mmCIF file of C-alpha atoms in Angstrom:
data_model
loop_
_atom_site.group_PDB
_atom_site.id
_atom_site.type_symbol
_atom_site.label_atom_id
_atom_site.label_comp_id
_atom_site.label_asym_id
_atom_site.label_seq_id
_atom_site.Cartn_x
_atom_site.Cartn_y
_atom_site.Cartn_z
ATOM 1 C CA UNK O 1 0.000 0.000 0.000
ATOM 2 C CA UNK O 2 1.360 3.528 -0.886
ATOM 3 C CA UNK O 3 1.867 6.565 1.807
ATOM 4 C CA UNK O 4 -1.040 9.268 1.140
ATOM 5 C CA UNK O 5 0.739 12.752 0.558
ATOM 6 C CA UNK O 6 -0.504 15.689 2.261
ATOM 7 C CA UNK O 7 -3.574 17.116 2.399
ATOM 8 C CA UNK O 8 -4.295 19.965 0.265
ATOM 9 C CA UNK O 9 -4.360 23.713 1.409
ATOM 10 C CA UNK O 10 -8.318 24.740 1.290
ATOM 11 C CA UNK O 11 -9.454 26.146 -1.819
ATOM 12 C CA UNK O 12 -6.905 24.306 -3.864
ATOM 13 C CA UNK O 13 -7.913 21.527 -6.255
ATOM 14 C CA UNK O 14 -5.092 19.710 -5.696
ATOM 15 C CA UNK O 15 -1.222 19.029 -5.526
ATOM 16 C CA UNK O 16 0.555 20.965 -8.659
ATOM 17 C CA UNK O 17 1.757 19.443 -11.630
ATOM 18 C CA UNK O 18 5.023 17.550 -10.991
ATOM 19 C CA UNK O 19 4.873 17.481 -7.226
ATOM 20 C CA UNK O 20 5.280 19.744 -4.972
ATOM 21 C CA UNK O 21 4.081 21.057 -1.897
ATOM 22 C CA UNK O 22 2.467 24.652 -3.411
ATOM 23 C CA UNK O 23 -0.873 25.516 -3.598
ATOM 24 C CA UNK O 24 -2.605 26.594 -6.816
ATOM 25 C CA UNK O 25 -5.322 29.608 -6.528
ATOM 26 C CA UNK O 26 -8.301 29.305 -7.331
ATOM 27 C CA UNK O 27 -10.212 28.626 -10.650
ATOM 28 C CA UNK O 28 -11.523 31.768 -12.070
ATOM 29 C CA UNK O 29 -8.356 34.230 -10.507
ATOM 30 C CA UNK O 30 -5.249 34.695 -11.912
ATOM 31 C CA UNK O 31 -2.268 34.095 -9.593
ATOM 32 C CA UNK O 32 -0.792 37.971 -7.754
ATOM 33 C CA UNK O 33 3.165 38.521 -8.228
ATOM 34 C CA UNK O 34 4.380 39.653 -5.486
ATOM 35 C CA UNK O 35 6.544 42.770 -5.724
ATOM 36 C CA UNK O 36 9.661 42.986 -3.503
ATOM 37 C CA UNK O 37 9.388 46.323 -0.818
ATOM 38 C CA UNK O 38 10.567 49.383 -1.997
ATOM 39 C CA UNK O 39 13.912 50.074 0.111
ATOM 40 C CA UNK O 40 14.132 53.897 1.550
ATOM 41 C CA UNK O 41 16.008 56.062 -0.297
ATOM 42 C CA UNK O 42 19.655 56.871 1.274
ATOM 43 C CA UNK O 43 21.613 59.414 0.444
ATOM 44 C CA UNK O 44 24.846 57.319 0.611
ATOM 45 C CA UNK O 45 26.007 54.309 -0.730
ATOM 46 C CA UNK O 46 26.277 55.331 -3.985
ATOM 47 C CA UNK O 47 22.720 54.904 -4.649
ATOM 48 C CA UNK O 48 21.170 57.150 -8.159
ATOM 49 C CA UNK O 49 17.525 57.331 -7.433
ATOM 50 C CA UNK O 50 15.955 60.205 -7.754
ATOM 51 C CA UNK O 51 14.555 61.613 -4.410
ATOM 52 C CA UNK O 52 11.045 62.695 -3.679
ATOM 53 C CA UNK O 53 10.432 66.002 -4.700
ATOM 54 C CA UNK O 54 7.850 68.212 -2.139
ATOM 55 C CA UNK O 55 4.852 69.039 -3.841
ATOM 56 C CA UNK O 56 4.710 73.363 -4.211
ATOM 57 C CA UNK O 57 2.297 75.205 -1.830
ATOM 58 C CA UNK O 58 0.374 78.405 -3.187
ATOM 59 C CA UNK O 59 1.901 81.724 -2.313
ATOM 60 C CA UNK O 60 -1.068 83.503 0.759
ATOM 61 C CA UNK O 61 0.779 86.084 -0.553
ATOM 62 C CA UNK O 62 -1.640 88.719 -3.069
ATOM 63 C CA UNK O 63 -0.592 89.285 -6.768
ATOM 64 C CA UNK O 64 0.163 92.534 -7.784
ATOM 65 C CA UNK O 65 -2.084 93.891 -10.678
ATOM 66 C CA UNK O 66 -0.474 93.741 -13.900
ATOM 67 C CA UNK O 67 0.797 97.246 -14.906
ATOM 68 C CA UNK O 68 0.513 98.026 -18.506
ATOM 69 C CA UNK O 69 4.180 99.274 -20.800
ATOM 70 C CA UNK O 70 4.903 102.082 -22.408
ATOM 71 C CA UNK O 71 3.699 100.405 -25.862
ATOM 72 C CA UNK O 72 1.113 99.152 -23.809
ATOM 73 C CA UNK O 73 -0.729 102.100 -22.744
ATOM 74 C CA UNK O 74 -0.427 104.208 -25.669
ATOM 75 C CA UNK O 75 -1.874 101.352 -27.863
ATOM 76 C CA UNK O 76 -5.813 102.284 -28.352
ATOM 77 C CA UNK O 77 -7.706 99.294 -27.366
ATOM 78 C CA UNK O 78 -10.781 98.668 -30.163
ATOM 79 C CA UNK O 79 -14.405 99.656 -29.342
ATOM 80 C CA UNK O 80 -16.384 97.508 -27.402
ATOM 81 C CA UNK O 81 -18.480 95.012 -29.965
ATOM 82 C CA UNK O 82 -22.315 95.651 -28.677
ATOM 83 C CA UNK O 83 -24.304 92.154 -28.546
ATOM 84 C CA UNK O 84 -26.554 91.155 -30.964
ATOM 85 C CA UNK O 85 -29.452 92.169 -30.785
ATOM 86 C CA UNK O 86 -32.425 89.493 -28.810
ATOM 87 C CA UNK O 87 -33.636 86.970 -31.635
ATOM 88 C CA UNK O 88 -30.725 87.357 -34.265
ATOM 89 C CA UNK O 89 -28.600 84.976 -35.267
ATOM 90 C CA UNK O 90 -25.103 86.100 -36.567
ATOM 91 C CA UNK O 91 -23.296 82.732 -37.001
ATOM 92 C CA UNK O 92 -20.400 84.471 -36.110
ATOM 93 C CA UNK O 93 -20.219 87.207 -38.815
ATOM 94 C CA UNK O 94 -19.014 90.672 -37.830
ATOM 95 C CA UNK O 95 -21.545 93.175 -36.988
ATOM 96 C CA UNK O 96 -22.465 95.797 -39.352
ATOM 97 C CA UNK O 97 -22.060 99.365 -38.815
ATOM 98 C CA UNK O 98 -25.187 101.386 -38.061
ATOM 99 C CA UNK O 99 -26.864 103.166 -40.613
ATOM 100 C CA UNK O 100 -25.215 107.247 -41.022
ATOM 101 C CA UNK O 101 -27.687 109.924 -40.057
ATOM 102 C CA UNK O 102 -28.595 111.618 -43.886
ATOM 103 C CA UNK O 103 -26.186 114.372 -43.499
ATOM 104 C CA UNK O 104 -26.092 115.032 -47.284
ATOM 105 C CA UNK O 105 -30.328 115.016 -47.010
ATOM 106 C CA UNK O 106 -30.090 117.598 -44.661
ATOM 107 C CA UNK O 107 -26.987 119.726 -46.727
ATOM 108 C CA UNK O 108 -29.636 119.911 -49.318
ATOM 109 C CA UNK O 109 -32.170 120.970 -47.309
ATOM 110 C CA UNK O 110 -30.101 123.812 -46.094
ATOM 111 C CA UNK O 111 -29.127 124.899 -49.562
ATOM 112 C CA UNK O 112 -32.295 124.809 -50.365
ATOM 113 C CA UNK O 113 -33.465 127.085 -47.491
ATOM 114 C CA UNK O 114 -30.902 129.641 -48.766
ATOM 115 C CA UNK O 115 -32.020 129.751 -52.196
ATOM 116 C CA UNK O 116 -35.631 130.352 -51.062
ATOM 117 C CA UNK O 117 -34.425 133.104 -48.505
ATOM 118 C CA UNK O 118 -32.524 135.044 -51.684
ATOM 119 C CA UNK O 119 -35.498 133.886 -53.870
ATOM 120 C CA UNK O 120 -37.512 135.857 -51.386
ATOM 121 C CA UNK O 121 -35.262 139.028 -50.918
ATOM 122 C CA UNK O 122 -34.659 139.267 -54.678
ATOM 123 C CA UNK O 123 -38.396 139.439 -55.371
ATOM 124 C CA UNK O 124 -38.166 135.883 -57.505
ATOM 125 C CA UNK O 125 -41.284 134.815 -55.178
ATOM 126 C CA UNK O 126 -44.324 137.348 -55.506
ATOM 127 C CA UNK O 127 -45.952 137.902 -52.185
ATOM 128 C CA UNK O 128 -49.237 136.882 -52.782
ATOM 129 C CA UNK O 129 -48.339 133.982 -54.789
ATOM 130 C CA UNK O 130 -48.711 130.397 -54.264
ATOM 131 C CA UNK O 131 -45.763 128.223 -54.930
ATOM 132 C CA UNK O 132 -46.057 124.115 -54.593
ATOM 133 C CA UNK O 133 -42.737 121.981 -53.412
ATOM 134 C CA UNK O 134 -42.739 120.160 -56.994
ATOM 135 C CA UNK O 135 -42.773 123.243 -59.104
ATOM 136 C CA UNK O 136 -39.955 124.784 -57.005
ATOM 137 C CA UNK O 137 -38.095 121.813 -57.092
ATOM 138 C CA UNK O 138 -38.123 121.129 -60.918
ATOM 139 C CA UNK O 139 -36.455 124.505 -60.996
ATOM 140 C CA UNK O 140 -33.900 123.789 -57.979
ATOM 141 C CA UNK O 141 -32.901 120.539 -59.559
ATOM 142 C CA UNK O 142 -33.810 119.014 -56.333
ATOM 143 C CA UNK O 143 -36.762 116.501 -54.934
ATOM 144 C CA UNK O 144 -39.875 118.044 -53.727
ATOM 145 C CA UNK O 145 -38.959 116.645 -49.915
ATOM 146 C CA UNK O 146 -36.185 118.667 -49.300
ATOM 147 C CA UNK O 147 -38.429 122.108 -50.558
ATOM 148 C CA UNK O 148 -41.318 121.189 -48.614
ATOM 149 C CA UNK O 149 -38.838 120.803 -45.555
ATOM 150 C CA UNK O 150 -37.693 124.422 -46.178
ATOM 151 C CA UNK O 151 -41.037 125.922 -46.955
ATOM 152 C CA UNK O 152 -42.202 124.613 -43.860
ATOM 153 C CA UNK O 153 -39.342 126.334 -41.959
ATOM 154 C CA UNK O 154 -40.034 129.707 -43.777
ATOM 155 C CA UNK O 155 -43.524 128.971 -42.533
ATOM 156 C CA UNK O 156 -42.022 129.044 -38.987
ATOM 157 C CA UNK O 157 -40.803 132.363 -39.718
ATOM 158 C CA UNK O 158 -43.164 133.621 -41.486
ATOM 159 C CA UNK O 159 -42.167 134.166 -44.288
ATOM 160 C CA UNK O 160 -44.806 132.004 -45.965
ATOM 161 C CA UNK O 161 -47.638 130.505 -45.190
ATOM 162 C CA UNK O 162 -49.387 126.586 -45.646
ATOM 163 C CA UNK O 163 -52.308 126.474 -48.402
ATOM 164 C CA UNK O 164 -54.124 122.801 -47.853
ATOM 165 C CA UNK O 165 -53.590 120.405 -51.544
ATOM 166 C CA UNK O 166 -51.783 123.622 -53.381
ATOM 167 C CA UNK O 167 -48.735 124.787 -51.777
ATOM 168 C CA UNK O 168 -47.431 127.903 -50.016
ATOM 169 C CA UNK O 169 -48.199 131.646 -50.325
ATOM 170 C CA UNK O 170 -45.515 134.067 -49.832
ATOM 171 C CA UNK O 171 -46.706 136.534 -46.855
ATOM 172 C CA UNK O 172 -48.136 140.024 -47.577
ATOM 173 C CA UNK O 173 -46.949 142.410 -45.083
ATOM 174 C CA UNK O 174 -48.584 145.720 -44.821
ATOM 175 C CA UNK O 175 -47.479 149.076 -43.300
ATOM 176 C CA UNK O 176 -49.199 148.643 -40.026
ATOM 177 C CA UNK O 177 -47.572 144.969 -39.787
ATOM 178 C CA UNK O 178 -44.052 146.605 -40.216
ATOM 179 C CA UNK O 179 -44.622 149.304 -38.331
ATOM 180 C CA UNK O 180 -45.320 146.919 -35.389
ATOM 181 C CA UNK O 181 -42.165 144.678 -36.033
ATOM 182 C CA UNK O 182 -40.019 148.026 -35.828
ATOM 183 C CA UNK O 183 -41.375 149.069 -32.543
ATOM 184 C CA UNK O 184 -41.071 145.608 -31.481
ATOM 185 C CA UNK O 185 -37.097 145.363 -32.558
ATOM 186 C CA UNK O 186 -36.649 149.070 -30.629
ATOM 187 C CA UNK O 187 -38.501 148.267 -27.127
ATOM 188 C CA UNK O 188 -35.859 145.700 -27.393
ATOM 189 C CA UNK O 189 -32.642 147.163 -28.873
ATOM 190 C CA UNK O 190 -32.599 150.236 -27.904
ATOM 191 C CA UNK O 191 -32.008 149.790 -23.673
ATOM 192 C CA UNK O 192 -29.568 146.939 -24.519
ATOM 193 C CA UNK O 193 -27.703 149.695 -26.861
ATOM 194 C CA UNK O 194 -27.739 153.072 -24.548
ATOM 195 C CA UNK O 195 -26.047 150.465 -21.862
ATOM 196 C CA UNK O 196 -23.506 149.339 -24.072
ATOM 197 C CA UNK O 197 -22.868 153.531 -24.877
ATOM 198 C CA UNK O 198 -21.810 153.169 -21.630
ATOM 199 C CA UNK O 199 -19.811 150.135 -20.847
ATOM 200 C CA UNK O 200 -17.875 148.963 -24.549
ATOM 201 C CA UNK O 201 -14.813 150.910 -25.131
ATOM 202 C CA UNK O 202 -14.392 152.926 -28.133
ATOM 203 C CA UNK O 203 -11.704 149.902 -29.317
ATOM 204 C CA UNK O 204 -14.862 147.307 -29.269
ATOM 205 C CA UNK O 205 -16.691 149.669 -31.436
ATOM 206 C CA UNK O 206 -13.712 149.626 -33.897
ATOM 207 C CA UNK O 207 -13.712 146.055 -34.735
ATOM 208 C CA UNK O 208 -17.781 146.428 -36.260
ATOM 209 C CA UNK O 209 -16.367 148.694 -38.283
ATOM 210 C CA UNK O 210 -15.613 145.852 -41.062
ATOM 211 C CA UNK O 211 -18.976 144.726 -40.768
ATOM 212 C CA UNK O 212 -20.322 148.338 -41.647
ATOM 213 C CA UNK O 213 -18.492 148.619 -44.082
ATOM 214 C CA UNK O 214 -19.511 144.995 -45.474
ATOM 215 C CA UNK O 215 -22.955 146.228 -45.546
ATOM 216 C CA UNK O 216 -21.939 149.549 -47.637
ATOM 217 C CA UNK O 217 -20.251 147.331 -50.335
ATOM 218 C CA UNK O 218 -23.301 145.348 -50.556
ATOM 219 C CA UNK O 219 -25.540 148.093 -50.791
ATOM 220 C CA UNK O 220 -23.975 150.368 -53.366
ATOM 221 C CA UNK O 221 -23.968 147.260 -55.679
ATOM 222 C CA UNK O 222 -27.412 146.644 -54.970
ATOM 223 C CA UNK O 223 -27.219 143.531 -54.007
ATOM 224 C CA UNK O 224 -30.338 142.691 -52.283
ATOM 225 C CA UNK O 225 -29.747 139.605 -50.744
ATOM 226 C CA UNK O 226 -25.943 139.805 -49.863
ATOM 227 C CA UNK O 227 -27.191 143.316 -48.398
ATOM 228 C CA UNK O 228 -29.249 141.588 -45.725
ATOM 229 C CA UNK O 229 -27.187 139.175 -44.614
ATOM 230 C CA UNK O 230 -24.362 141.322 -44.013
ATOM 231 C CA UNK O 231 -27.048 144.027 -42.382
ATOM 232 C CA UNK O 232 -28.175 141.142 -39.871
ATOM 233 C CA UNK O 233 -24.592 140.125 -39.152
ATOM 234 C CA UNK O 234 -23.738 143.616 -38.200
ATOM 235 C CA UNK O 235 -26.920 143.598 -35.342
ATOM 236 C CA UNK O 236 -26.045 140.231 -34.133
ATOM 237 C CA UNK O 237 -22.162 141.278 -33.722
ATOM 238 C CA UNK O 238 -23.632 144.543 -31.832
ATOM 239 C CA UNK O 239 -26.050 142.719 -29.545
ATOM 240 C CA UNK O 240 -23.559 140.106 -29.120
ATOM 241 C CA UNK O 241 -21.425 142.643 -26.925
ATOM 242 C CA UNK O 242 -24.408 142.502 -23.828
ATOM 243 C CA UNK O 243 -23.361 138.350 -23.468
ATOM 244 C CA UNK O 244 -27.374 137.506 -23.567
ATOM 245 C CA UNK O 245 -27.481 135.148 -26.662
ATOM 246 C CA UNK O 246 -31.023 134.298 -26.032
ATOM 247 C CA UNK O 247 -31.533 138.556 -26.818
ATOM 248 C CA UNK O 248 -29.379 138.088 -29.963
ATOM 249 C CA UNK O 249 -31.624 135.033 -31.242
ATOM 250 C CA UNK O 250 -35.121 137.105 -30.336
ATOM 251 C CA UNK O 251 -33.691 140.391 -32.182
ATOM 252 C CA UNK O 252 -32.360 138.443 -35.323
ATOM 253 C CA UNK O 253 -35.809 136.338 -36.076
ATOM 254 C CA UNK O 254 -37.637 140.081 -35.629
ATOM 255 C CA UNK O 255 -34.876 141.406 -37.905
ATOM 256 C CA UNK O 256 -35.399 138.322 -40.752
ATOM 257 C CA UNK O 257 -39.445 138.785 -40.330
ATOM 258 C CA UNK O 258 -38.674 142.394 -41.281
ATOM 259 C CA UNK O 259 -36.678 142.051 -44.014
ATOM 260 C CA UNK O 260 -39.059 139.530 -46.161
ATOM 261 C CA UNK O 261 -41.222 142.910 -47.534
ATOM 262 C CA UNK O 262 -38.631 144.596 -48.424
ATOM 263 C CA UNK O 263 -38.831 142.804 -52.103
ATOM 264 C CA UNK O 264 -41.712 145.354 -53.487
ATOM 265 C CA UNK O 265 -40.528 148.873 -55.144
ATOM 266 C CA UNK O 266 -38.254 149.782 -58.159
ATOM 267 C CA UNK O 267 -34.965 148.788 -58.274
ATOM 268 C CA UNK O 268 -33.610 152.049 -58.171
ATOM 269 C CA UNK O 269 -35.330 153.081 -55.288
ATOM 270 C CA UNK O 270 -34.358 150.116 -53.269
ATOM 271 C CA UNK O 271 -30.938 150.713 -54.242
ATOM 272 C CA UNK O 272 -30.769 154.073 -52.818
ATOM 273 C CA UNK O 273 -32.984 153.074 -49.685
ATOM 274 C CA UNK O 274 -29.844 150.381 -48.760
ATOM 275 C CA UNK O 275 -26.672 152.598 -49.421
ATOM 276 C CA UNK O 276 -28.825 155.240 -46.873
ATOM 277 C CA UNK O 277 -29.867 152.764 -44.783
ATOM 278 C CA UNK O 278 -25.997 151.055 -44.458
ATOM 279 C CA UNK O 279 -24.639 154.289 -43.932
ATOM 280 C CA UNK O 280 -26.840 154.322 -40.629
ATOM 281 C CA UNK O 281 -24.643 152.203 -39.799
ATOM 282 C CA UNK O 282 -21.371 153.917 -39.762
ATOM 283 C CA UNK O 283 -23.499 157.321 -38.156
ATOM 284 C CA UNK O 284 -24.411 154.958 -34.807
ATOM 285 C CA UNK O 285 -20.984 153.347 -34.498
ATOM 286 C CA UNK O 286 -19.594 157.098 -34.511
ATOM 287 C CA UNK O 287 -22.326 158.048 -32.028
ATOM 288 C CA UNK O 288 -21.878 154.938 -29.908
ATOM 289 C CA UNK O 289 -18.100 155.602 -29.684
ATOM 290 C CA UNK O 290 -19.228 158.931 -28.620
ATOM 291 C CA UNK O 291 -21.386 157.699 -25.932
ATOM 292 C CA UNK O 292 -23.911 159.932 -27.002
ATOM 293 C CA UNK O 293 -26.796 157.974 -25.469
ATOM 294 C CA UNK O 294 -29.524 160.900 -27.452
ATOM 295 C CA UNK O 295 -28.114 160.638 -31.131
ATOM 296 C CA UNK O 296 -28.084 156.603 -30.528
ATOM 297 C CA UNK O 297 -31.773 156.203 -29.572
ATOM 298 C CA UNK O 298 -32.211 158.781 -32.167
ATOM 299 C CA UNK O 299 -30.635 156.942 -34.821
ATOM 300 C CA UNK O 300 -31.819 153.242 -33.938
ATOM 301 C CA UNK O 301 -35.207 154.389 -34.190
ATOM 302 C CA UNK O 302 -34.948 155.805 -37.362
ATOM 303 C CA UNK O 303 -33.306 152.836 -38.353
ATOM 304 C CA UNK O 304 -35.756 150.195 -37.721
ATOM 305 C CA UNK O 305 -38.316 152.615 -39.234
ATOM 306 C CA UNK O 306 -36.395 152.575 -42.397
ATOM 307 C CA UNK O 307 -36.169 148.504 -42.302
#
């Protein structure tokens, strides 16, 4: 009879191939090497490991703010991009620039605002007369939108008025009408100008000088409309000297409401009526220079009378 061999370890299936006294693991579980223990690291012995390295702790310490170079701070930085607006979709195209203001619309509507104004003066419009935005246009070379913006405007000033489905009628002033705008224009020029007798030096007075003479030139050429432009440029500069604009913008409408009748006469006379009424001009710088508060009050009077 043989000697049984040892029992086998529990769990194992039996004694392994070709003797032995080892166990073998179990089905289903691969066998574990087993890896030797790491030996401390020693910095002697001639030993070439590398040793552990201590991981880096944050700085407490606050960061400074970044400051910007030389280069830096002179560069421009672009325009903020505004966000699209809610419900578009860009897809990541640029954004388009916004739509210019129609500056050239309203260049024409201002040269066509001036051409009416020396249509008026020169008599080209009739008062009395009806005039429609297409009609005046044709012969502007412009739209009719741009006229009827001016004629409207002249309408604020009187100059014309609005006549439902046909157009606009140049005003119709009468004596009593511009007899009331010249003792309107004196209740207010004439205390602003016996003040000024007083307080502007006889230097100030010399620099209008140029402008009186402006309106001389334009008178003895008989040049209606250049005549009162340069006439209201001489007031403004002279009411300009109290500092109260709001009194310069009052006087100068009163002055342009004024000056829209003047159209009517002959030629000659209206001629002669501007080189007398620009030498007015000339008489009440001398007088104001003077401070001779009686001829001035005597001579602005007559003045706006004459206008």
């Amino acid at each position: 009879m043989t000697r049984p061999g040892p029992l086998p370890a529990p769990g194992s299936t039996g004694p392994a191939p070709g003797g032995g006294d080892r166990a073998c693991p179990p089905p289903g579980r691969a066998p574990r090497p087993l890896a030797p223990p790491e030996a401390p690291w020693c910095p002697v012995g001639g030993d070439t490991r590398v040793p552990p390295q201590p991981r880096p702790q944050p700085d407490p310490r606050p960061r400074p703010a970044p400051q910007p170079g030389p280069q830096a701070a002179d560069t421009p930085r672009p325009a903020p991009v505004p966000p699209p607006a809610r419900g578009e979709h860009t897809h990541g195209e640029p954004p388009l620039p916004r739509r210019p203001r129609p500056v050239v619309r309203l260049s024409v509507r201002g040269q066509v605002l001036a051409a009416l104004r020396v249509a008026l003066v020169e008599g080209e419009l009739a008062p009395g007369a009806v005039y429609s935005a297409p009609v005046l246009g044709e012969r502007l070379g412009v739209s009719a939108t741009p006229v009827r913006e001016a004629m409207q405007q002249l309408a604020a000033e009187g100059a014309v008025e609005v006549v439902p489905n046909r157009g606009f009628r140049v005003v119709e002033r009468s004596e009593r009408q511009l007899a009331e705008l010249a003792e309107v224009r004196a209740l207010i020029e004439v205390p602003v100008m016996l003040r000024l007798t007083q307080s502007v030096s006889a230097a100030r007075w010399a620099e209008l000088r140029p402008l009186a003479e402006a309106t001389a030139v334009a008178a003895a050429c008989g040049d209606r409309a250049a005549y009162a432009e340069s006439d209201r440029a001489f007031h403004r500069a002279l009411l300009g000297l109290s500092g109260n604009q709001q009194l310069v913008q009052v006087a100068d409408d009163l002055h342009r409401r004024a000056q829209w009748p003047l159209i009517s006469g002959p030629r000659t006379m209206r001629r002669a009526d501007l080189v007398s009424d620009a030498a007015e001009h000339s008489a009440l710088l001398d007088a104001l220079t003077a401070r001779d508060a009686t001829k001035v009050q005597s001579l602005v009077r007559n003045h706006f009378a004459g206008t």
